[in-house]
Amino acid sequence: MKKIITIILALIFCFAFGLTAFAEDEPKEENIDASQPRLMVTDYSLDTESLKPGKESELKVTLKNYSSTKALRNIKLSITEESGDIKPVGTGTQYVERIYAGSTYTWTVKLTAAKTAQIGEHAVAVSSEYEDKYYTAYSGSDVLRLNVKQKTGLDFSGVQLPAKVVEGDTVTLDMSFMNTGKCKIRNLKIDFDIPNLESGGTTFVGEIEAGESGAGSANLRATNTLGETKGKITITYEDEFGEEYSKSVDVQTVIEKKVEAKTEEDEKDEKKNPQWWAFLLGGTALGGGIGCAIPLSISSRKQRKEDELRL
C-alpha cells in the first residue's frame, strides 16, 4: 500500500514539475507600443513676400515627430496645390530615412506660380507617409497658406494740358485709364501740382478690374498770373495687397491775358456814332473838290469875257 501511495505522489510531483518547466520554456509576450506617432508641420517660411509667375521662391517647411517613444522611418513628403496655380520646381516630393522621437526635420522646396494663377491666398498641402518600428503605415497632411501676386500695369491718356490757357478760364481734362495688368487696381486717384492752375483737390477714380478701363475728369482754373507755368500730375493706385504705386507726368502751358468782350451798349454806341475817320475822309474829299472847282470857275468866266471883247 505504501508503495502505491509513493508511486502516486511521485507521479503528481513529476506532472507538476513538467507543467512548470513547459511554462518556463514558452516565450514571454512583449509589451507592444500601439500608440500612433504624429508627424506635423510646426513652421514654414517663404523667402519672398509672395509667389510670382516666372520666378522661383524657396519654401522651408519644418516637421516634428511628436511621438516620445517611436522613431519614424521610410518617410515620403509631398507638396501639392489643388488648382495647379502653385507648382513645385521638380517632383515636389522628398524621401527621409528617419526622424527620431521628438526630433524635427526641415524640408526645403522651390515653388513658382502659373502664368494664369489667381491672385490672392492659396491653400498648399504638405502630406507625409511613414512607418513606425513595427512597420505600421501612417499618413498625415497639413495646410499652408501662400500668396500669389500678379503683374500690375496701368496705361492712361488725356493727362496733359493745352498749349495755351486764358486767365480766369477753366480747362477740363478728360482722362482715360486702362488696367493692363493681371490684378485689380484699387484706390486710383489723380493729384495736381501746377502753379497758377487751381484744381480744387484730388480726383478719385476708384477700382479698375484687370483688362478693363476707367475714366476721370478734372477742372483746372487759370489764375491771373500770366506767362508760362510748369508742374506735374501724379497718379497713384494700389494692388490687391495694398501695395502702392505712383506715376508722375510733367506738364506745362502758357496763361494768356483775357481780351474783354464788347458789351451790347458798346455795340449800340458804335452803330449810332460812325467812326470818326470816315467823316474825316469824307470832309477831306469834299473840301478838295470845292477847292478845285472855284479856280476852274473863275478861269472859265475870264475866258468868256475875253472872247466877247474880240467879237
Short mmCIF file of C-alpha atoms in Angstrom, two decimals:
data_model
loop_
_atom_site.label_atom_id
_atom_site.label_comp_id
_atom_site.label_asym_id
_atom_site.label_seq_id
_atom_site.Cartn_x
_atom_site.Cartn_y
_atom_site.Cartn_z
CA MET A 1 0.00 0.00 0.00
CA LYS A 2 2.78 2.35 0.92
CA LYS A 3 4.42 1.62 -2.39
CA ILE A 4 1.24 2.58 -4.26
CA ILE A 5 0.97 5.87 -2.36
CA THR A 6 4.62 6.63 -3.03
CA ILE A 7 4.15 5.99 -6.74
CA ILE A 8 1.07 8.25 -6.91
CA LEU A 9 2.90 11.09 -5.13
CA ALA A 10 5.85 10.69 -7.46
CA LEU A 11 3.58 10.93 -10.47
CA ILE A 12 1.87 14.03 -9.13
CA PHE A 13 5.24 15.65 -8.46
CA CYS A 14 6.52 14.82 -11.93
CA PHE A 15 3.38 16.15 -13.55
CA ALA A 16 3.54 19.41 -11.65
CA PHE A 17 7.26 19.84 -12.39
CA GLY A 18 6.64 19.15 -16.08
CA LEU A 19 3.97 21.82 -16.33
CA THR A 20 6.25 24.37 -14.68
CA ALA A 21 9.10 23.54 -16.99
CA PHE A 22 6.84 23.82 -20.04
CA ALA A 23 5.59 27.20 -18.93
CA GLU A 24 9.15 28.45 -18.47
CA ASP A 25 10.09 27.24 -21.96
CA GLU A 26 7.27 29.37 -23.62
CA PRO A 27 8.41 32.86 -24.87
CA LYS A 28 7.15 35.73 -22.79
CA GLU A 29 4.78 38.12 -24.60
CA GLU A 30 6.44 41.52 -25.34
CA ASN A 31 4.65 44.80 -24.40
CA ILE A 32 3.81 46.36 -27.83
CA ASP A 33 3.64 50.16 -28.14
CA ALA A 34 0.43 50.68 -30.08
CA SER A 35 0.46 54.48 -29.95
CA GLN A 36 0.13 56.37 -33.25
CA PRO A 37 3.07 58.68 -33.95
CA ARG A 38 2.25 62.14 -35.33
CA LEU A 39 4.38 63.95 -37.89
CA MET A 40 3.18 67.54 -38.19
CA VAL A 41 4.25 70.89 -39.64
CA THR A 42 5.36 73.27 -36.91
CA ASP A 43 6.62 76.17 -39.01
CA TYR A 44 7.13 77.35 -42.59
CA SER A 45 8.57 80.37 -44.37
CA LEU A 46 8.86 81.71 -47.91
CA ASP A 47 11.94 83.70 -48.95
CA THR A 48 9.74 86.19 -50.86
CA GLU A 49 6.63 88.08 -49.85
CA SER A 50 4.54 86.18 -52.39
CA LEU A 51 4.83 83.83 -55.35
CA LYS A 52 5.02 85.35 -58.84
CA PRO A 53 4.73 83.76 -62.30
CA GLY A 54 8.09 83.06 -63.88
CA LYS A 55 10.00 83.47 -60.62
CA GLU A 56 11.16 80.76 -58.19
CA SER A 57 10.72 81.10 -54.44
CA GLU A 58 12.21 78.89 -51.72
CA LEU A 59 9.85 77.39 -49.15
CA LYS A 60 11.17 75.93 -45.88
CA VAL A 61 8.86 73.55 -44.01
CA THR A 62 9.70 72.28 -40.51
CA LEU A 63 8.08 68.99 -39.43
CA LYS A 64 8.21 67.43 -35.97
CA ASN A 65 7.82 63.85 -34.77
CA TYR A 66 5.56 64.34 -31.78
CA SER A 67 5.96 60.74 -30.53
CA SER A 68 8.03 60.46 -27.35
CA THR A 69 8.90 56.79 -27.93
CA LYS A 70 8.81 55.98 -31.63
CA ALA A 71 11.16 56.91 -34.40
CA LEU A 72 9.61 57.31 -37.85
CA ARG A 73 11.05 55.50 -40.85
CA ASN A 74 10.72 55.45 -44.66
CA ILE A 75 9.16 58.90 -44.77
CA LYS A 76 7.79 60.35 -48.00
CA LEU A 77 6.95 64.07 -48.12
CA SER A 78 4.97 65.73 -50.91
CA ILE A 79 3.56 69.18 -51.64
CA THR A 80 0.51 69.94 -53.81
CA GLU A 81 -1.95 72.73 -54.60
CA GLU A 82 -5.37 71.70 -55.85
CA SER A 83 -5.93 74.37 -58.52
CA GLY A 84 -2.47 73.97 -60.06
CA ASP A 85 -1.77 77.70 -59.67
CA ILE A 86 1.22 76.90 -57.44
CA LYS A 87 3.70 74.38 -58.76
CA PRO A 88 6.84 72.80 -57.26
CA VAL A 89 10.07 73.06 -59.21
CA GLY A 90 10.78 69.37 -59.85
CA THR A 91 8.76 66.47 -58.49
CA GLY A 92 7.56 68.12 -55.30
CA THR A 93 8.45 65.05 -53.22
CA GLN A 94 11.19 64.19 -50.71
CA TYR A 95 12.37 60.93 -49.08
CA VAL A 96 13.60 60.99 -45.47
CA GLU A 97 15.09 57.85 -43.94
CA ARG A 98 14.35 58.54 -40.27
CA ILE A 99 13.10 61.18 -37.83
CA TYR A 100 13.74 60.25 -34.20
CA ALA A 101 11.19 60.64 -31.42
CA GLY A 102 10.72 64.29 -30.51
CA SER A 103 13.00 65.48 -33.33
CA THR A 104 12.36 67.82 -36.26
CA TYR A 105 13.22 67.88 -39.94
CA THR A 106 13.31 70.90 -42.27
CA TRP A 107 12.35 70.36 -45.89
CA THR A 108 13.43 72.97 -48.46
CA VAL A 109 11.46 73.02 -51.71
CA LYS A 110 11.29 75.54 -54.56
CA LEU A 111 7.91 76.78 -55.84
CA THR A 112 6.60 79.00 -58.62
CA ALA A 113 3.22 80.32 -59.76
CA ALA A 114 1.50 79.59 -63.06
CA LYS A 115 1.12 82.46 -65.55
CA THR A 116 -2.65 82.31 -65.19
CA ALA A 117 -2.59 81.91 -61.40
CA GLN A 118 -5.38 83.57 -59.47
CA ILE A 119 -4.13 86.41 -57.34
CA GLY A 120 -4.54 86.07 -53.58
CA GLU A 121 -4.15 83.40 -50.92
CA HIS A 122 -3.86 79.70 -51.84
CA ALA A 123 -4.08 76.55 -49.72
CA VAL A 124 -0.98 74.37 -50.21
CA ALA A 125 -1.00 70.84 -48.74
CA VAL A 126 2.11 69.18 -47.28
CA SER A 127 1.47 65.43 -46.99
CA SER A 128 3.53 62.69 -45.32
CA GLU A 129 3.61 58.89 -45.39
CA TYR A 130 5.72 56.98 -42.84
CA GLU A 131 6.14 53.81 -40.72
CA ASP A 132 6.96 53.05 -37.10
CA LYS A 133 9.36 50.35 -35.85
CA TYR A 134 6.67 47.70 -36.30
CA TYR A 135 6.34 48.69 -39.98
CA THR A 136 2.87 50.02 -39.36
CA ALA A 137 2.00 52.59 -42.04
CA TYR A 138 0.65 56.06 -41.19
CA SER A 139 -0.05 59.25 -43.10
CA GLY A 140 -0.75 62.90 -42.34
CA SER A 141 -1.34 66.25 -44.02
CA ASP A 142 -1.09 69.94 -43.12
CA VAL A 143 -2.23 73.06 -44.99
CA LEU A 144 -0.02 76.08 -45.64
CA ARG A 145 -1.30 79.49 -46.78
CA LEU A 146 0.74 81.12 -49.55
CA ASN A 147 0.02 84.28 -51.55
CA VAL A 148 0.23 84.65 -55.31
CA LYS A 149 0.90 88.07 -56.81
CA GLN A 150 0.39 89.00 -60.45
CA LYS A 151 1.78 91.82 -62.59
CA THR A 152 0.32 95.30 -62.07
CA GLY A 153 0.13 97.66 -65.07
CA LEU A 154 -1.65 100.92 -65.93
CA ASP A 155 -1.86 102.90 -69.19
CA PHE A 156 -3.51 106.31 -69.45
CA SER A 157 -4.30 109.16 -71.84
CA GLY A 158 -5.61 112.72 -71.58
CA VAL A 159 -3.22 113.60 -68.76
CA GLN A 160 -1.91 116.75 -70.42
CA LEU A 161 -2.60 120.48 -70.65
CA PRO A 162 -3.46 122.56 -73.74
CA ALA A 163 -0.66 124.73 -75.12
CA LYS A 164 -2.42 127.95 -74.04
CA VAL A 165 -4.92 128.88 -71.35
CA VAL A 166 -6.71 132.21 -70.91
CA GLU A 167 -6.62 133.77 -67.45
CA GLY A 168 -9.79 133.10 -65.49
CA ASP A 169 -10.89 130.31 -67.82
CA THR A 170 -11.46 126.69 -66.74
CA VAL A 171 -9.79 123.80 -68.55
CA THR A 172 -11.41 120.36 -68.36
CA LEU A 173 -9.18 117.27 -68.51
CA ASP A 174 -10.95 114.06 -69.53
CA MET A 175 -8.56 111.24 -68.56
CA SER A 176 -8.81 107.57 -69.56
CA PHE A 177 -7.14 104.65 -67.76
CA MET A 178 -6.58 101.04 -68.85
CA ASN A 179 -5.64 98.24 -66.44
CA THR A 180 -3.03 96.30 -68.44
CA GLY A 181 -2.01 94.05 -65.54
CA LYS A 182 -3.49 90.82 -64.20
CA CYS A 183 -4.81 92.06 -60.86
CA LYS A 184 -7.40 94.60 -59.80
CA ILE A 185 -6.33 98.21 -59.35
CA ARG A 186 -7.73 99.90 -56.25
CA ASN A 187 -7.96 103.50 -54.99
CA LEU A 188 -6.84 105.11 -58.24
CA LYS A 189 -6.56 108.89 -57.78
CA ILE A 190 -5.03 111.91 -59.52
CA ASP A 191 -3.36 114.89 -57.83
CA PHE A 192 -2.34 118.16 -59.48
CA ASP A 193 0.67 120.26 -58.54
CA ILE A 194 0.63 123.04 -61.16
CA PRO A 195 1.33 126.64 -60.12
CA ASN A 196 -1.34 129.16 -61.19
CA LEU A 197 -3.82 126.40 -62.07
CA GLU A 198 -6.36 125.69 -59.33
CA SER A 199 -7.59 122.07 -59.32
CA GLY A 200 -9.94 122.03 -56.36
CA GLY A 201 -8.39 118.86 -54.88
CA THR A 202 -7.83 115.18 -55.70
CA THR A 203 -9.74 113.43 -58.47
CA PHE A 204 -10.77 109.91 -57.36
CA VAL A 205 -11.34 107.18 -59.97
CA GLY A 206 -11.55 104.08 -57.72
CA GLU A 207 -11.25 100.44 -58.85
CA ILE A 208 -10.49 99.03 -62.29
CA GLU A 209 -10.64 95.28 -62.95
CA ALA A 210 -7.87 93.58 -64.90
CA GLY A 211 -8.30 94.20 -68.64
CA GLU A 212 -10.90 96.92 -68.13
CA SER A 213 -10.95 100.73 -68.42
CA GLY A 214 -11.84 103.63 -66.16
CA ALA A 215 -12.19 107.39 -66.56
CA GLY A 216 -11.73 110.54 -64.55
CA SER A 217 -12.42 114.23 -65.13
CA ALA A 218 -10.86 117.32 -63.55
CA ASN A 219 -11.45 121.07 -63.92
CA LEU A 220 -8.46 123.41 -63.67
CA ARG A 221 -8.96 127.17 -63.39
CA ALA A 222 -6.24 129.55 -64.56
CA THR A 223 -5.31 132.43 -62.25
CA ASN A 224 -4.39 135.97 -63.42
CA THR A 225 -0.66 135.23 -63.29
CA LEU A 226 0.35 135.44 -66.91
CA GLY A 227 3.12 133.57 -68.71
CA GLU A 228 4.50 130.03 -68.80
CA THR A 229 3.70 127.67 -65.94
CA LYS A 230 5.08 124.17 -65.29
CA GLY A 231 4.02 121.42 -62.89
CA LYS A 232 3.14 117.74 -62.65
CA ILE A 233 0.15 115.42 -62.48
CA THR A 234 0.59 112.43 -60.14
CA ILE A 235 -1.37 109.17 -60.47
CA THR A 236 -1.38 106.79 -57.50
CA TYR A 237 -3.06 103.39 -57.07
CA GLU A 238 -2.85 100.14 -55.09
CA ASP A 239 -2.86 96.44 -55.92
CA GLU A 240 -4.95 93.84 -54.12
CA PHE A 241 -2.35 93.50 -51.35
CA GLY A 242 -2.42 97.24 -50.60
CA GLU A 243 0.98 97.95 -52.15
CA GLU A 244 1.03 101.49 -53.56
CA TYR A 245 2.29 102.54 -56.99
CA SER A 246 2.84 106.05 -58.34
CA LYS A 247 3.40 107.69 -61.73
CA SER A 248 4.08 111.39 -62.43
CA VAL A 249 3.64 113.32 -65.67
CA ASP A 250 5.34 116.69 -66.24
CA VAL A 251 3.01 119.27 -67.82
CA GLN A 252 3.23 122.89 -68.92
CA THR A 253 1.12 125.62 -70.51
CA VAL A 254 1.03 129.39 -71.09
CA ILE A 255 -1.53 131.61 -69.38
CA GLU A 256 -2.56 134.47 -71.67
CA LYS A 257 -4.31 137.74 -70.88
CA LYS A 258 -8.03 137.71 -71.36
CA VAL A 259 -9.43 140.01 -74.08
CA GLU A 260 -12.53 141.78 -72.81
CA ALA A 261 -15.57 141.17 -74.96
CA LYS A 262 -17.69 144.13 -76.19
CA THR A 263 -20.93 144.75 -74.38
CA GLU A 264 -24.28 145.40 -76.06
CA GLU A 265 -24.05 149.08 -75.10
CA ASP A 266 -20.65 149.38 -76.81
CA GLU A 267 -22.10 147.89 -79.98
CA LYS A 268 -25.06 150.30 -79.90
CA ASP A 269 -22.72 153.27 -79.48
CA GLU A 270 -20.70 152.17 -82.47
CA LYS A 271 -23.84 151.97 -84.60
CA LYS A 272 -25.01 155.45 -83.51
CA ASN A 273 -21.60 157.11 -83.92
CA PRO A 274 -19.85 156.10 -87.12
CA GLN A 275 -16.13 156.05 -86.95
CA TRP A 276 -14.51 159.48 -86.93
CA TRP A 277 -12.08 158.59 -89.64
CA ALA A 278 -14.93 158.05 -92.09
CA PHE A 279 -16.12 161.63 -91.50
CA LEU A 280 -12.57 162.89 -91.85
CA LEU A 281 -12.04 161.23 -95.20
CA GLY A 282 -15.41 162.42 -96.46
CA GLY A 283 -14.70 166.01 -95.39
CA THR A 284 -11.27 165.96 -96.94
CA ALA A 285 -12.62 164.73 -100.24
CA LEU A 286 -15.42 167.31 -100.24
CA GLY A 287 -13.05 170.15 -99.38
CA GLY A 288 -10.67 169.13 -102.10
CA GLY A 289 -13.46 169.08 -104.67
CA ILE A 290 -14.65 172.55 -103.70
CA GLY A 291 -11.09 173.90 -103.74
CA CYS A 292 -10.59 172.66 -107.28
CA ALA A 293 -13.97 173.86 -108.56
CA ILE A 294 -13.53 177.56 -107.54
CA PRO A 295 -10.35 178.29 -109.64
CA LEU A 296 -11.82 176.44 -112.56
CA SER A 297 -14.98 178.58 -112.40
CA ILE A 298 -13.00 181.87 -112.24
CA SER A 299 -10.79 180.87 -115.17
CA SER A 300 -13.81 179.92 -117.27
CA ARG A 301 -15.58 183.25 -116.63
CA LYS A 302 -12.47 185.29 -117.56
CA GLN A 303 -12.11 183.37 -120.79
CA ARG A 304 -15.71 184.11 -121.79
CA LYS A 305 -15.23 187.87 -121.27
CA GLU A 306 -12.13 187.91 -123.47
CA ASP A 307 -13.99 186.09 -126.20
CA GLU A 308 -16.86 188.59 -126.08
CA LEU A 309 -14.48 191.60 -126.48
CA ARG A 310 -12.86 190.10 -129.57
CA LEU A 311 -16.22 189.83 -131.19
#
